[in-house]
Amino acid sequence: DAKTTQPPSMDCAEGRAANLPCNHSTISGNEYVYWYRQIHSQGPQYIIHGLKNNETNEMASLIITEDRKSSTLILPHATLRDTAVYYCIVRLNFGNEKLTFGTGTRLTIIP
Amino acid sequence: AAGVIQSPRHLIKEKRETATLKCYPIPRHDTVYWYQQGPGQDPQFLISFYEKMQSDKGSIPDRFSAQQFSDYHSELNMSSLELGDSALYFCASSLEDGWTKNSYNEQFFGPGTRLTVL
């Protein structure tokens, strides 16, 4: 799996959009970008994933650059409950594929 | 909706003892994964099973073994425990070939078992 690089920490004001960047310059053509988050000591939680098109669901939006070497996770209206470690993971999208967690970004939502 | 169940939630053992962690996947999920998260560290993949067969192996010590049973639950057996084995152990499950509400092959994580070795 390709390696990812994320800033170690970020702050965001409550109610504002949180934009979390991720670099994955060695991503291969058949690898997807996945985002998971881990709220303090809980099990990681799936957020969103994409291949090359921008994606949106009820939790977040994912913007992937045209060259696919980087992406941004957007939480449109951050709440205090969004405080967590966010992991950007590049992986193949076939059955049984493990998740390889990097260091992630610790996002703190400020009241 | 049913989630992944792990037991026990907390476990305290002495050095050189053995421990068994259990994982009950979401009904109809056929794949189980085990991850280890040490204090202040990120989760690390240990091992996975699909249809009762080992499907992938990560940095799992030889002192650890695991299996998946006919009802798809899985057990992680840990022997000769060391202080460094103190960690959160997460189990996740997925459906190998099927869509969930959000994603293809999404992994759903349990609440974890916190193992403390004294």
mmCIF file with all atom_site columns, N, CA and C in Angstrom, chain A residues 40-66:
data_model
loop_
_atom_site.group_PDB
_atom_site.id
_atom_site.type_symbol
_atom_site.label_atom_id
_atom_site.label_alt_id
_atom_site.label_comp_id
_atom_site.label_asym_id
_atom_site.label_entity_id
_atom_site.label_seq_id
_atom_site.pdbx_PDB_ins_code
_atom_site.Cartn_x
_atom_site.Cartn_y
_atom_site.Cartn_z
_atom_site.occupancy
_atom_site.B_iso_or_equiv
_atom_site.pdbx_formal_charge
_atom_site.auth_seq_id
_atom_site.auth_comp_id
_atom_site.auth_asym_id
_atom_site.auth_atom_id
_atom_site.pdbx_PDB_model_num
ATOM 1  N N  . HIS A 1 40 ? -11.434 9.182  20.843  1.00 0.00 ? 40 HIS A N  1
ATOM 2  C CA . HIS A 1 40 ? -10.632 8.698  21.956  1.00 0.00 ? 40 HIS A CA 1
ATOM 3  C C  . HIS A 1 40 ? -10.876 7.254  22.385  1.00 0.00 ? 40 HIS A C  1
ATOM 4  N N  . SER A 1 41 ? -9.922  6.378  22.020  1.00 0.00 ? 41 SER A N  1
ATOM 5  C CA . SER A 1 41 ? -9.890  4.981  22.460  1.00 0.00 ? 41 SER A CA 1
ATOM 6  C C  . SER A 1 41 ? -11.074 4.139  21.987  1.00 0.00 ? 41 SER A C  1
ATOM 7  N N  . GLN A 1 42 ? -11.909 4.696  21.127  1.00 0.00 ? 42 GLN A N  1
ATOM 8  C CA . GLN A 1 42 ? -12.979 3.884  20.546  1.00 0.00 ? 42 GLN A CA 1
ATOM 9  C C  . GLN A 1 42 ? -12.438 3.195  19.290  1.00 0.00 ? 42 GLN A C  1
ATOM 10 N N  . GLY A 1 43 ? -13.188 2.250  18.769  1.00 0.00 ? 43 GLY A N  1
ATOM 11 C CA . GLY A 1 43 ? -12.788 1.618  17.522  1.00 0.00 ? 43 GLY A CA 1
ATOM 12 C C  . GLY A 1 43 ? -12.860 2.604  16.373  1.00 0.00 ? 43 GLY A C  1
ATOM 13 N N  . PRO A 1 44 ? -11.920 2.527  15.432  1.00 0.00 ? 44 PRO A N  1
ATOM 14 C CA . PRO A 1 44 ? -11.974 3.416  14.264  1.00 0.00 ? 44 PRO A CA 1
ATOM 15 C C  . PRO A 1 44 ? -13.299 3.300  13.521  1.00 0.00 ? 44 PRO A C  1
ATOM 16 N N  . GLN A 1 45 ? -13.679 4.404  12.910  1.00 0.00 ? 45 GLN A N  1
ATOM 17 C CA . GLN A 1 45 ? -14.974 4.501  12.228  1.00 0.00 ? 45 GLN A CA 1
ATOM 18 C C  . GLN A 1 45 ? -14.753 4.957  10.792  1.00 0.00 ? 45 GLN A C  1
ATOM 19 N N  . TYR A 1 46 ? -15.380 4.263  9.862   1.00 0.00 ? 46 TYR A N  1
ATOM 20 C CA . TYR A 1 46 ? -15.291 4.635  8.452   1.00 0.00 ? 46 TYR A CA 1
ATOM 21 C C  . TYR A 1 46 ? -15.973 5.979  8.223   1.00 0.00 ? 46 TYR A C  1
ATOM 22 N N  . ILE A 1 47 ? -15.346 6.829  7.366   1.00 0.00 ? 47 ILE A N  1
ATOM 23 C CA . ILE A 1 47 ? -15.971 8.109  7.020   1.00 0.00 ? 47 ILE A CA 1
ATOM 24 C C  . ILE A 1 47 ? -16.382 8.119  5.551   1.00 0.00 ? 47 ILE A C  1
ATOM 25 N N  . ILE A 1 48 ? -15.417 7.907  4.670   1.00 0.00 ? 48 ILE A N  1
ATOM 26 C CA . ILE A 1 48 ? -15.673 8.080  3.247   1.00 0.00 ? 48 ILE A CA 1
ATOM 27 C C  . ILE A 1 48 ? -14.524 7.471  2.465   1.00 0.00 ? 48 ILE A C  1
ATOM 28 N N  . HIS A 1 49 ? -14.722 7.191  1.191   1.00 0.00 ? 49 HIS A N  1
ATOM 29 C CA . HIS A 1 49 ? -13.616 6.754  0.353   1.00 0.00 ? 49 HIS A CA 1
ATOM 30 C C  . HIS A 1 49 ? -13.871 7.174  -1.087  1.00 0.00 ? 49 HIS A C  1
ATOM 31 N N  . GLY A 1 50 ? -12.804 7.174  -1.894  1.00 0.00 ? 50 GLY A N  1
ATOM 32 C CA . GLY A 1 50 ? -12.942 7.540  -3.296  1.00 0.00 ? 50 GLY A CA 1
ATOM 33 C C  . GLY A 1 50 ? -11.770 7.058  -4.116  1.00 0.00 ? 50 GLY A C  1
ATOM 34 N N  . LEU A 1 51 ? -11.963 7.032  -5.430  1.00 0.00 ? 51 LEU A N  1
ATOM 35 C CA . LEU A 1 51 ? -10.906 6.615  -6.351  1.00 0.00 ? 51 LEU A CA 1
ATOM 36 C C  . LEU A 1 51 ? -10.304 7.820  -7.049  1.00 0.00 ? 51 LEU A C  1
ATOM 37 N N  . LYS A 1 52 ? -11.117 8.576  -7.771  1.00 0.00 ? 52 LYS A N  1
ATOM 38 C CA . LYS A 1 52 ? -10.608 9.773  -8.448  1.00 0.00 ? 52 LYS A CA 1
ATOM 39 C C  . LYS A 1 52 ? -11.634 10.899 -8.499  1.00 0.00 ? 52 LYS A C  1
ATOM 40 N N  . ASN A 1 53 ? -12.894 10.559 -8.356  1.00 0.00 ? 53 ASN A N  1
ATOM 41 C CA . ASN A 1 53 ? -13.919 11.602 -8.342  1.00 0.00 ? 53 ASN A CA 1
ATOM 42 C C  . ASN A 1 53 ? -14.149 12.091 -6.920  1.00 0.00 ? 53 ASN A C  1
ATOM 43 N N  . ASN A 1 54 ? -14.612 13.316 -6.798  1.00 0.00 ? 54 ASN A N  1
ATOM 44 C CA . ASN A 1 54 ? -14.966 13.835 -5.489  1.00 0.00 ? 54 ASN A CA 1
ATOM 45 C C  . ASN A 1 54 ? -16.193 13.085 -4.984  1.00 0.00 ? 54 ASN A C  1
ATOM 46 N N  . GLU A 1 55 ? -16.227 12.860 -3.690  1.00 0.00 ? 55 GLU A N  1
ATOM 47 C CA . GLU A 1 55 ? -17.308 12.114 -3.078  1.00 0.00 ? 55 GLU A CA 1
ATOM 48 C C  . GLU A 1 55 ? -17.890 12.887 -1.910  1.00 0.00 ? 55 GLU A C  1
ATOM 49 N N  . THR A 1 56 ? -19.173 12.677 -1.664  1.00 0.00 ? 56 THR A N  1
ATOM 50 C CA . THR A 1 56 ? -19.845 13.305 -0.528  1.00 0.00 ? 56 THR A CA 1
ATOM 51 C C  . THR A 1 56 ? -20.825 12.325 0.072   1.00 0.00 ? 56 THR A C  1
ATOM 52 N N  . ASN A 1 57 ? -20.863 12.290 1.394   1.00 0.00 ? 57 ASN A N  1
ATOM 53 C CA . ASN A 1 57 ? -21.904 11.539 2.085   1.00 0.00 ? 57 ASN A CA 1
ATOM 54 C C  . ASN A 1 57 ? -22.393 12.379 3.260   1.00 0.00 ? 57 ASN A C  1
ATOM 55 N N  . GLU A 1 58 ? -23.175 11.765 4.132   1.00 0.00 ? 58 GLU A N  1
ATOM 56 C CA . GLU A 1 58 ? -23.777 12.541 5.211   1.00 0.00 ? 58 GLU A CA 1
ATOM 57 C C  . GLU A 1 58 ? -22.752 13.011 6.237   1.00 0.00 ? 58 GLU A C  1
ATOM 58 N N  . MET A 1 59 ? -21.576 12.429 6.228   1.00 0.00 ? 59 MET A N  1
ATOM 59 C CA . MET A 1 59 ? -20.564 12.800 7.203   1.00 0.00 ? 59 MET A CA 1
ATOM 60 C C  . MET A 1 59 ? -19.589 13.836 6.673   1.00 0.00 ? 59 MET A C  1
ATOM 61 N N  . ALA A 1 60 ? -19.183 13.683 5.413   1.00 0.00 ? 60 ALA A N  1
ATOM 62 C CA . ALA A 1 60 ? -18.070 14.489 4.923   1.00 0.00 ? 60 ALA A CA 1
ATOM 63 C C  . ALA A 1 60 ? -18.031 14.521 3.400   1.00 0.00 ? 60 ALA A C  1
ATOM 64 N N  . SER A 1 61 ? -17.095 15.337 2.902   1.00 0.00 ? 61 SER A N  1
ATOM 65 C CA . SER A 1 61 ? -16.774 15.356 1.479   1.00 0.00 ? 61 SER A CA 1
ATOM 66 C C  . SER A 1 61 ? -15.310 15.023 1.294   1.00 0.00 ? 61 SER A C  1
ATOM 67 N N  . LEU A 1 62 ? -15.005 14.382 0.186   1.00 0.00 ? 62 LEU A N  1
ATOM 68 C CA . LEU A 1 62 ? -13.635 14.024 -0.137  1.00 0.00 ? 62 LEU A CA 1
ATOM 69 C C  . LEU A 1 62 ? -13.281 14.628 -1.486  1.00 0.00 ? 62 LEU A C  1
ATOM 70 N N  . ILE A 1 63 ? -12.237 15.433 -1.481  1.00 0.00 ? 63 ILE A N  1
ATOM 71 C CA . ILE A 1 63 ? -11.756 16.062 -2.704  1.00 0.00 ? 63 ILE A CA 1
ATOM 72 C C  . ILE A 1 63 ? -10.411 15.439 -3.062  1.00 0.00 ? 63 ILE A C  1
ATOM 73 N N  . ILE A 1 64 ? -10.321 14.831 -4.234  1.00 0.00 ? 64 ILE A N  1
ATOM 74 C CA . ILE A 1 64 ? -9.089  14.201 -4.688  1.00 0.00 ? 64 ILE A CA 1
ATOM 75 C C  . ILE A 1 64 ? -8.553  14.999 -5.873  1.00 0.00 ? 64 ILE A C  1
ATOM 76 N N  . THR A 1 65 ? -7.284  15.361 -5.834  1.00 0.00 ? 65 THR A N  1
ATOM 77 C CA . THR A 1 65 ? -6.698  16.136 -6.928  1.00 0.00 ? 65 THR A CA 1
ATOM 78 C C  . THR A 1 65 ? -6.676  15.304 -8.209  1.00 0.00 ? 65 THR A C  1
ATOM 79 N N  . GLU A 1 66 ? -6.573  16.000 -9.315  1.00 0.00 ? 66 GLU A N  1
ATOM 80 C CA . GLU A 1 66 ? -6.644  15.318 -10.605 1.00 0.00 ? 66 GLU A CA 1
ATOM 81 C C  . GLU A 1 66 ? -5.520  14.295 -10.778 1.00 0.00 ? 66 GLU A C  1
#
